[in-house]
Amino acid sequence: QQCVNGPGAIMCASGKYSSRGPALIPRMKTKHRIYYITLFSVVLLGLIATGMFQFWPHSIESTADWGLDRRSVHDAPLIRLPVANPIPERGDLSCRMHTCFDVYRCGYNPKNRIKVYIYPLQRFVDEVGVPISSTGLSREYNDLLSAISDSEFYTDDVTRACLFVPSIDVLNQNSLRIRETAQALAMLPRWDKGMNHLLFNMLPGGPPDYNTALDVPRDRALLAGGGFSTWTYRQGYDVSIPVYSPLSADVELPERQPGPRRYFILSSQTAIHREYRAELERLKEENGEALLLLDKCSNLSQGVASARKRCYKGQVFDYPQILQESSFCVVLRGARLGQATLSDVLQAGCVPVILADSYILPFSEVLDWKRASVVIPEEKLPEMYTILKSIPHRQVEEMQRQARWFWDAYFSSMKAIGMTTLQIINDRIYPYAARTYEQWNNPPLVKWSSVNSPLFLPLIPPRSPGFTAVVLTYDRIESLFRVITEISKVPSLAKLLVVWNNQNKSPPEDSLWPKIAAPLKVVRTKENKLSNRFFPYDEIETEAVLAIDDDIIMLTSDELQFGYEVWREFPDRLVGYPGRLHLWDHEMGKWKYESEWTNEVSMVLTGAAFYHKYFNYLYTYKMPGDIKNWVDAHMNCEDIAMNFLVANITGKAPIKVTPRKKFKCPECTAIDGLSLDQTHMVERSECINKFASVFGTMPLKVVEHRADPVLYKDDFPEKLKSFPNIGSL
Amino acid sequence: MQAKKRYLFLLSAGACLVLLFYFGGVQLPASGRNRHDRSHNGYRPDQPWPHFSDPLQQFLPWDQLDTEEYNIHISPRQKRDVNTSVYKGKRCRMDSCFDFSACKKNDFKVYVYPQQKGEKISESYQNILSTIEGSRFYTTDPGQACLFILSLDTLDRDSLSPQYVHNLKTKVQNLHLWNNGRNHLIFNLYSGTWPDYTEDLGFDIGQAMLAKASISTENFRPNFDVSIPLFSKEHPRTGGDRGYLKYNSIPPFRKYMLVFKGKRYLTGIGSDTRNALYHVHNQEDVVLLTTCKHGKDWQKHKDARCDKDNAEYDKYDYREMLHNSTFCLVPRGRRLGSFRFLEALQAACVPVMLSNGWELPFSEIINWNTAAVIGDERLLLQIPSTVRSIHQDKILALRQQTQFLWEAYFSSMEKIVLTTLEIIQDRVLQQESRSTLMWNSHPGGLFALPQYSAHLGDFPFYYATLGIKPYPKFTAVIHAVTPLVSQSQPILKLLVAVAKSPYCAQIIVLWNCDKPLPAKHRWPATSVPVIVIEGENKVMSSRFLPYETIVTDAVLSLDEDTVLSTTEVDFAFTVWQSFPERLVGYPARSHFWDSNKERWGYTSKWTNDYSMVLTGAAIYHRYYHFLYTNFLPASLKGMVDQLANCEDILMNFLVSAVTKLPPIKVTQKKQYKETMMGQSSRASRWADPDHFAQRQTCMNKFASWFGGMPLVHSQMRLDPVLFKDQVSILRKKYRDIERL
């Protein structure tokens, strides 16, 4: 069908002709031959003519797009509006989502995404055939609708739609005939008092009083408007959108490093009221070079786009490039509150200084404009210079970066504007799945480098629930029993969980286990995997977990109890005993594992470490890449992986407690206890490099401190110390 | 053969013709017809938006930009005046109903009308007034004031209520500063009464702003009114209970998924939602209980379900459910807001809002999506599946955020009132206002003062969120009180030792000594600049003034007689870099509850834990200078200055109140100042027996202002990794610390 529908139809038909024709024609009688040739020519000509007729106006200029589904807006059905057709009511100022929006149409859906339907294009004319709009479908509105139609919000099923977008272009009120446009809206088949309809308007109002919202009566329809004032904006219902700057598509301004620029303040708008221009000029007189006050050029040669030039006393500047030369750029209200200049200014990474009283900034429902702009009351224009001078440099730089990011993400194209609008409405309908402040406001660089710890509340949990000790064991029963006996002496032990990792052998009988006060549970695993030690077992009922190897018998009860106390003060960190370090090996150009006794620590061994149960859940279900399997396959580095995971999500270093530097274990030999030897070190270094590449960064943080009891090694009677028995190396 | 071929040929010709007519023929007339009638033939409406290939016009023609000249229209000044005169009453906004000129530059002062004799004021309103009077915004001069608060009780405007104040209309009109309510703020908890519960206050509020509970979005004037939470008479005045969350259990689910226990009104406004709750109740993890019993004549309206519901209602204990549920339903009552909201928030039970059109408390600044589930009354039946679909990571975050918000803005009347005032101050000062991030993340807007800096990176709280680090150097501030007579004085040794630290950016000597400044050459030559500032009134608190000369994030605060080595300073600073929001110091002190005397005790004994570090040698963020000076009331600072004591305790109270965490003690070569100090004049300060008693008094005075004891104990000290280890001293970076 594609082939026939497009200009390719001709190719198809003629292909058929040439493959059969030449073989047949010579054998036919002349009479028939003439007849057939004539018939064929007619058919062929007919086909060509059809093709030409269908595709003539553009087939030449867009030959590259042959095969695409190409149409003309002139194909859209023409609709005549009788004069007597009803007009919707003016927008209801008290409309809110719960009163004027039919939420039943959106329904519950697992993706939490609204469905948006776009009405097919129609061309409305009044009774005498004059169109309702002087521009018809504008390029920008077409871009916007295509973007919606290409997006995941789109549905072509009108019955399943939650939001309806008319194809009537009301972006610019100036080009509209208000009454007729309103009639056209009311004629939409699903209009239903404008319920769940979304209109996009960027230039509201008209002379002389320039209202701040679209004047077209629109019943209950939602309005995504550029230039709302606080009096027309229905908070939580309308969406304030930017005025798109057509320059965005034409001019590419590469992102510039934030920092001081040649000019401090730049005013580039051409349609500034003379009162304000006079005030700006006064500022310019007072502060000289720091201000650049541009206006339109009076004597440009023919052929130069006046929109792309600005002048100051005969000196010509390229616009918008000149915006990049200034730290701050003035965005003054014009007849309307919303100004396309704002978009240019943001694109240039210039901090907008917005002087438009009562203006609702674009997307202010989700964007934190305080971080990207300076809003000054119009009345304070004369104080602008002083106000801006008082802003710290670092803040200016952050605002410059933020301004550019806002442009990139939310202003740069009609698509960006449309998608942001839909996302905002989507967030209202599914508020529990809404995008977060950070998602909206943090530029990618900040998103990348910042951390939002999942345990962010400063909370020191009470001592009483204690901790659950999790011992991973295979078959070293004697050593295991000694560990159990030792740990049982720790006052805050709540439960002991033995993870039996040996599938070939059953754990000893109940009667053989050491008798301890705390409950003891054994869980048997299905596979002998290292990651079993970090599984979030339901049996772990405390938030504190002590992971401990079955050969760690040297830790004293005081040491363990103290470790738990320290963990309570840092519940979002790994709290462990021997510390280790990662180093950058300059010669090899890669990371190296260091177990020497250094002054620094970036990891703690999990042979005995306290941590929050949440990290078990993270390790098991959220470990990036193939790290978990890799660890299980290599039977090594599970502790390094845990250190990476915790540091990456919290941005914090682990806490090393007490002087302990190594886990001596008298019973185990070098090989079976994963002890230190050359290959072991090489393997551990490999782990660090592997993990760093999977995480895409080196999350580990290096610190130079460890935690000791307050009176550790103080000249003070030992018996009065809470933790007198702290072991040594 | 010929015939066969001929037929084949005819067939293909026919096929071509059919093709021609089918595709060409149909479209040709259709495209013609389209121009005349509404036929949809050939135009498929339910397809994605087509790619139009026509050259389309721009929505904003270039020439229109130029013709949209503003110059021809009325002056913007006039336009502003028009706005102010038009938008009144229900359409009031700051731009039209607030007089900014009354608020002098950078000064937001609040005036409270003097209370008139014979005027009855409820306890709650009295608390509000005294909170304002005790705040740093308070002024007794109406000429200075930016905001006016009535001394007439407007909290309860339910005309059936015993607290209702009659004749408010005339009383208000008679106030000579009323000025039609301009720049006035009116607090209200209840308005309207049975049966329609309107939001009318029963008197003309003119252009006054409302701080009102249960306000609907319809009546709420954005950025003008403030929505406050509904709180009970028993709500504490200051301090307030902490949230109930003690630990973050994993998985974060509690015994119940969703609970509610409350009245059901059967008829009238707001009854629909509660009447429908039984549809969702499942007796297992979704327990929604209602009782019909309320008022005397409930039996009259009784419906078929009442007896069953009432019986079920009595089976469950509300508090038990509150503490053991993941989500708590907060449906509207007669009014939009209910006590359930704050109860759930405090109990770390994530509120599920079912109150369409309620403008949530402090909605202007709080992003409620991070702490509550905003449901829709119309979608009640979906609520269980909605809450079940919320991922456990999100529950963990929601729950923690409830606690943060509760403690930051709701736990006491004082916080509610101050938050209201701060919101209005942010609007008035504009340039110095908080960003959303400051309001919604720890430690919250009441502790993050925007007057300090517009830059988030200048605060100690947002480094992680912004992915940045504090400036890696510090400024030492030495508090000098004795004249410089000999070259062997401790202050000079201290100066040299501190200046040697590679992290030291500059040293400020705060000359709080009665004797004149010593000559410049008397100070030792150092590689870092030494700036001597002469204290203006030589009071204790001046050591914590936010001096502009402090350019680094970190401040090392020092007494003149402190003995510190360069190594100790270096180590403490590296520790501080990991904990930039905390106090990091050397000598530590502790507090305890003296149950015999029923007051807080202070101890300087060697104990196994501590809750304060002395600021005679401590590193902290320079923001705390600003906070100490601007946040704390004159009464506390005055006490410190008068006693010339307790400034360190006050600083510890302040920082712990902000962080909710203990300070950090790092190891020190010589342990305690008292033992090592011999003859210096300052030693007398510590030897003085009054000195200790004063500190005890200070503690209790501070605790009462803070509304509780903010100090937190710690049992650990941070030492260098190889501290006193039996390894070669050459390996150790901070070896001087262990040398005595």
Coordinates of C-alpha atoms in Angstrom, one line a residue, chain A residues 227-534:
Chain A
G227 CA 2.3 34.7 30.1
F228 CA -0.1 33.9 32.9
S229 CA -0.4 36.4 35.7
T230 CA -1.1 35.4 39.2
W231 CA -4.7 36.5 38.7
T232 CA -5.5 34.3 35.6
Y233 CA -3.4 31.3 36.5
R234 CA -5.4 28.5 38.0
Q235 CA -2.8 27.0 40.3
G236 CA -2.7 23.2 40.0
Y237 CA -4.9 23.3 36.9
D238 CA -3.3 25.4 34.2
V239 CA 0.3 25.0 33.2
S240 CA 2.5 28.0 32.7
I241 CA 4.7 27.4 29.6
P242 CA 7.4 29.4 28.0
V243 CA 7.0 31.5 24.9
Y244 CA 8.9 29.5 22.4
S245 CA 11.7 31.4 20.7
P246 CA 11.9 30.5 17.0
L247 CA 15.6 31.4 17.1
S248 CA 16.2 28.2 19.0
A249 CA 15.8 26.2 15.9
D250 CA 18.0 28.5 13.8
V251 CA 20.9 29.3 16.0
E252 CA 23.2 27.0 17.8
L253 CA 24.8 28.4 20.9
P254 CA 27.4 26.0 22.3
E255 CA 27.3 25.7 26.0
R256 CA 29.8 27.9 27.7
Q257 CA 31.7 27.4 30.9
P258 CA 30.0 29.3 33.7
G259 CA 32.0 32.2 35.0
P260 CA 32.4 36.0 34.8
R261 CA 31.5 37.4 31.4
R262 CA 32.5 40.6 29.5
Y263 CA 29.3 42.5 30.5
F264 CA 27.6 42.3 33.8
I265 CA 24.1 43.1 32.7
L266 CA 22.8 43.0 29.2
S267 CA 19.5 44.3 27.9
S268 CA 18.7 43.0 24.5
Q269 CA 15.0 43.5 24.1
T270 CA 13.7 45.9 21.5
A271 CA 10.2 46.5 22.6
I272 CA 10.9 48.0 26.0
H273 CA 8.6 50.7 27.2
R274 CA 10.2 54.1 27.1
E275 CA 9.8 54.6 30.9
Y276 CA 11.8 51.4 31.5
R277 CA 14.3 52.2 28.8
A278 CA 14.9 55.6 30.4
E279 CA 15.5 53.8 33.7
L280 CA 17.9 51.3 32.1
E281 CA 19.7 54.2 30.5
R282 CA 20.1 55.9 33.9
L283 CA 21.5 52.6 35.2
K284 CA 23.9 52.5 32.3
E285 CA 25.1 56.1 33.1
E286 CA 25.8 55.2 36.7
N287 CA 27.5 51.9 36.0
G288 CA 29.1 52.4 32.6
E289 CA 30.8 49.5 30.9
A290 CA 29.2 46.8 33.1
L291 CA 25.9 47.4 31.4
L292 CA 25.2 46.9 27.7
L293 CA 22.0 48.4 26.6
L294 CA 21.0 47.2 23.1
D295 CA 18.2 48.2 20.8
K296 CA 17.1 47.3 17.3
C297 CA 19.2 48.6 14.5
S298 CA 17.9 51.5 12.5
N299 CA 20.0 51.3 9.4
L300 CA 20.5 47.6 8.5
S301 CA 21.3 46.8 4.9
Q302 CA 18.6 44.9 3.0
G303 CA 18.6 41.1 3.5
V304 CA 19.9 41.1 7.0
A305 CA 17.4 39.6 9.4
S306 CA 16.6 42.3 11.9
A307 CA 15.8 39.7 14.5
R308 CA 19.4 38.6 14.5
K309 CA 21.0 42.0 15.0
R310 CA 21.1 44.4 17.9
C311 CA 22.7 47.8 18.0
Y312 CA 24.2 50.2 20.5
K313 CA 25.1 53.7 19.2
G314 CA 25.7 52.4 15.7
Q315 CA 27.7 49.4 16.8
V316 CA 26.1 46.2 15.5
F317 CA 26.0 43.0 17.6
D318 CA 24.9 39.5 16.6
Y319 CA 21.9 38.3 18.4
P320 CA 21.5 36.0 20.3
Q321 CA 25.3 35.4 20.4
I322 CA 25.9 38.6 22.3
L323 CA 23.8 37.1 25.2
Q324 CA 26.7 34.8 25.9
E325 CA 28.9 37.7 26.7
S326 CA 27.0 38.7 29.7
S327 CA 26.5 37.3 33.2
F328 CA 23.0 38.7 33.6
C329 CA 20.4 39.4 31.0
V330 CA 17.3 41.5 31.5
V331 CA 14.0 40.0 30.7
L332 CA 11.5 42.9 31.1
R333 CA 7.8 42.5 30.6
G334 CA 6.4 43.8 27.4
A335 CA 2.8 44.3 26.5
R336 CA 2.7 40.7 27.6
L337 CA 4.3 39.1 30.6
G338 CA 5.8 36.1 28.8
Q339 CA 8.7 37.0 26.6
A340 CA 10.4 34.8 24.0
T341 CA 13.7 36.5 25.1
L342 CA 13.7 34.4 28.2
S343 CA 14.3 31.4 26.1
D344 CA 17.2 33.0 24.2
V345 CA 18.7 34.2 27.5
L346 CA 18.6 30.7 29.0
Q347 CA 20.0 29.2 25.9
A348 CA 23.0 31.5 26.1
G349 CA 23.5 30.4 29.7
C350 CA 23.0 34.0 30.8
V351 CA 21.2 34.4 34.1
P352 CA 17.7 35.9 33.4
V353 CA 16.8 38.9 35.5
I354 CA 13.0 38.8 35.3
L355 CA 11.1 42.0 35.8
A356 CA 7.5 41.2 35.3
D357 CA 5.3 41.6 38.3
S358 CA 2.8 38.9 39.0
Y359 CA 4.2 36.8 36.1
I360 CA 3.9 33.0 36.7
L361 CA 7.3 31.7 35.6
P362 CA 7.2 28.9 33.0
F363 CA 6.7 25.4 34.6
S364 CA 7.0 27.0 38.0
E365 CA 5.0 24.1 39.4
V366 CA 8.0 21.9 39.1
L367 CA 11.0 24.1 38.3
D368 CA 12.9 25.9 41.1
W369 CA 13.5 29.2 39.5
K370 CA 15.4 30.5 42.5
R371 CA 18.3 28.5 41.3
A372 CA 18.3 29.8 37.8
S373 CA 17.1 33.3 37.8
V374 CA 16.7 36.6 39.7
V375 CA 13.2 38.0 40.0
I376 CA 13.1 41.7 40.7
P377 CA 9.9 43.7 41.2
E378 CA 9.5 46.2 38.3
E379 CA 9.5 49.0 40.9
K380 CA 13.0 48.0 41.9
L381 CA 14.5 48.3 38.4
P382 CA 16.6 51.2 39.5
E383 CA 18.2 49.0 42.2
M384 CA 18.9 46.2 39.8
Y385 CA 22.6 46.7 39.7
T386 CA 23.0 46.7 43.5
I387 CA 20.8 43.7 43.9
L388 CA 22.7 41.7 41.3
K389 CA 26.1 42.8 42.7
S390 CA 25.2 41.3 46.0
I391 CA 24.9 37.8 44.6
P392 CA 27.9 35.6 45.3
H393 CA 30.0 34.5 42.3
R394 CA 29.5 30.9 43.0
Q395 CA 25.8 31.4 42.9
V396 CA 26.0 33.2 39.6
E397 CA 27.9 30.3 38.1
E398 CA 25.4 27.8 39.4
M399 CA 22.6 29.9 38.0
Q400 CA 24.3 30.1 34.6
R401 CA 24.6 26.3 34.5
Q402 CA 21.1 25.9 35.8
A403 CA 19.7 28.4 33.2
R404 CA 21.3 26.5 30.4
W405 CA 20.0 23.2 31.7
F406 CA 16.5 24.5 31.9
W407 CA 16.7 25.5 28.3
D408 CA 18.2 22.2 27.2
A409 CA 15.6 20.2 29.0
Y410 CA 12.4 22.3 28.9
F411 CA 12.7 25.2 26.5
S412 CA 14.7 24.1 23.5
S413 CA 12.0 22.9 21.2
M414 CA 8.3 22.6 20.9
K415 CA 8.7 19.0 21.7
A416 CA 10.5 19.8 25.0
I417 CA 7.7 22.3 25.9
G418 CA 5.0 19.8 25.0
M419 CA 6.5 16.9 26.8
T420 CA 7.1 18.9 29.9
T421 CA 3.5 20.1 30.0
L422 CA 2.2 16.6 29.6
Q423 CA 4.5 15.3 32.3
I424 CA 3.3 18.0 34.7
I425 CA -0.3 17.0 34.1
N426 CA 0.7 13.4 34.4
D427 CA 2.3 14.1 37.7
R428 CA -0.9 15.6 39.0
I429 CA -3.0 12.6 38.0
Y430 CA -0.5 10.1 39.4
P431 CA 1.0 12.1 42.2
Y432 CA 2.5 9.1 43.9
A433 CA 4.5 8.4 40.8
A434 CA 5.4 12.0 40.1
R435 CA 8.9 13.0 39.1
T436 CA 10.9 14.3 42.0
Y437 CA 12.3 17.8 42.6
E438 CA 15.8 16.4 41.9
Q439 CA 14.7 14.8 38.7
W440 CA 13.2 18.1 37.5
N441 CA 15.8 20.5 38.7
N442 CA 19.2 18.8 38.8
P443 CA 21.3 19.1 35.7
P444 CA 22.8 15.8 34.5
L445 CA 26.2 16.7 36.0
V446 CA 24.7 17.2 39.4
K447 CA 22.5 14.2 39.1
W448 CA 25.6 12.2 38.4
S449 CA 27.7 13.6 41.2
S450 CA 25.1 14.1 43.9
V451 CA 23.9 11.4 46.3
N452 CA 20.5 11.1 47.9
S453 CA 21.0 8.6 50.6
P454 CA 18.0 6.2 51.0
L455 CA 18.5 6.6 54.8
F456 CA 18.6 10.3 54.9
L457 CA 16.8 11.1 58.2
P458 CA 19.3 11.9 60.9
L459 CA 18.2 9.2 63.3
I460 CA 20.2 7.4 66.0
P461 CA 18.2 4.2 66.5
P462 CA 17.6 3.0 70.1
R463 CA 20.0 0.4 71.5
S464 CA 17.3 -2.0 72.5
P465 CA 16.4 -3.9 69.2
G466 CA 20.1 -4.9 69.1
F467 CA 21.6 -6.5 66.0
T468 CA 21.3 -9.8 64.2
A469 CA 24.6 -11.6 63.6
V470 CA 24.7 -13.4 60.3
V471 CA 27.4 -16.1 60.1
L472 CA 28.2 -17.6 56.7
T473 CA 29.6 -21.1 57.1
Y474 CA 30.5 -24.0 55.0
D475 CA 31.9 -26.8 57.1
R476 CA 34.3 -25.4 59.7
I477 CA 32.0 -26.4 62.5
E478 CA 34.5 -26.2 65.4
S479 CA 35.4 -22.7 64.5
L480 CA 31.8 -21.7 63.8
F481 CA 30.8 -22.9 67.3
R482 CA 33.6 -20.8 68.8
V483 CA 32.4 -17.8 66.9
I484 CA 28.9 -18.4 68.1
T485 CA 30.0 -18.7 71.7
E486 CA 32.0 -15.5 71.4
I487 CA 29.3 -13.4 69.8
S488 CA 26.7 -14.6 72.3
K489 CA 28.6 -12.7 74.9
V490 CA 27.8 -9.4 73.2
P491 CA 25.0 -7.7 75.2
S492 CA 23.1 -6.3 72.2
L493 CA 23.0 -9.5 70.2
A494 CA 19.3 -10.0 69.3
K495 CA 19.5 -13.1 67.1
L496 CA 22.1 -15.3 65.5
L497 CA 21.5 -16.5 62.0
V498 CA 23.8 -19.2 60.6
V499 CA 23.7 -19.3 56.8
W500 CA 24.6 -22.9 56.0
N501 CA 26.2 -22.7 52.6
N502 CA 27.0 -26.4 52.2
Q503 CA 24.5 -28.4 50.2
N504 CA 26.3 -31.7 50.6
K505 CA 26.3 -31.8 54.3
S506 CA 23.6 -31.1 56.8
P507 CA 24.2 -28.8 59.7
P508 CA 24.9 -30.5 63.0
E509 CA 22.0 -31.7 65.2
D510 CA 20.3 -29.2 67.4
S511 CA 21.8 -30.7 70.5
L512 CA 25.3 -30.2 69.3
W513 CA 25.1 -26.4 69.0
P514 CA 26.4 -24.2 71.7
K515 CA 23.7 -23.1 74.2
I516 CA 23.3 -19.4 74.0
A517 CA 20.8 -16.9 75.3
A518 CA 19.9 -15.3 72.0
P519 CA 17.8 -17.2 69.5
L520 CA 19.8 -19.1 67.0
K521 CA 18.5 -19.9 63.5
V522 CA 20.0 -21.9 60.7
V523 CA 19.1 -21.2 57.1
R524 CA 20.2 -23.6 54.4
T525 CA 21.0 -22.2 51.0
K526 CA 20.3 -23.8 47.6
E527 CA 23.7 -23.0 46.2
N528 CA 27.1 -22.3 47.7
K529 CA 27.3 -18.7 46.8
L530 CA 29.1 -15.9 48.5
S531 CA 26.2 -13.5 48.0
N532 CA 24.1 -15.7 50.3
R533 CA 25.7 -13.8 53.2
F534 CA 24.1 -10.6 52.0

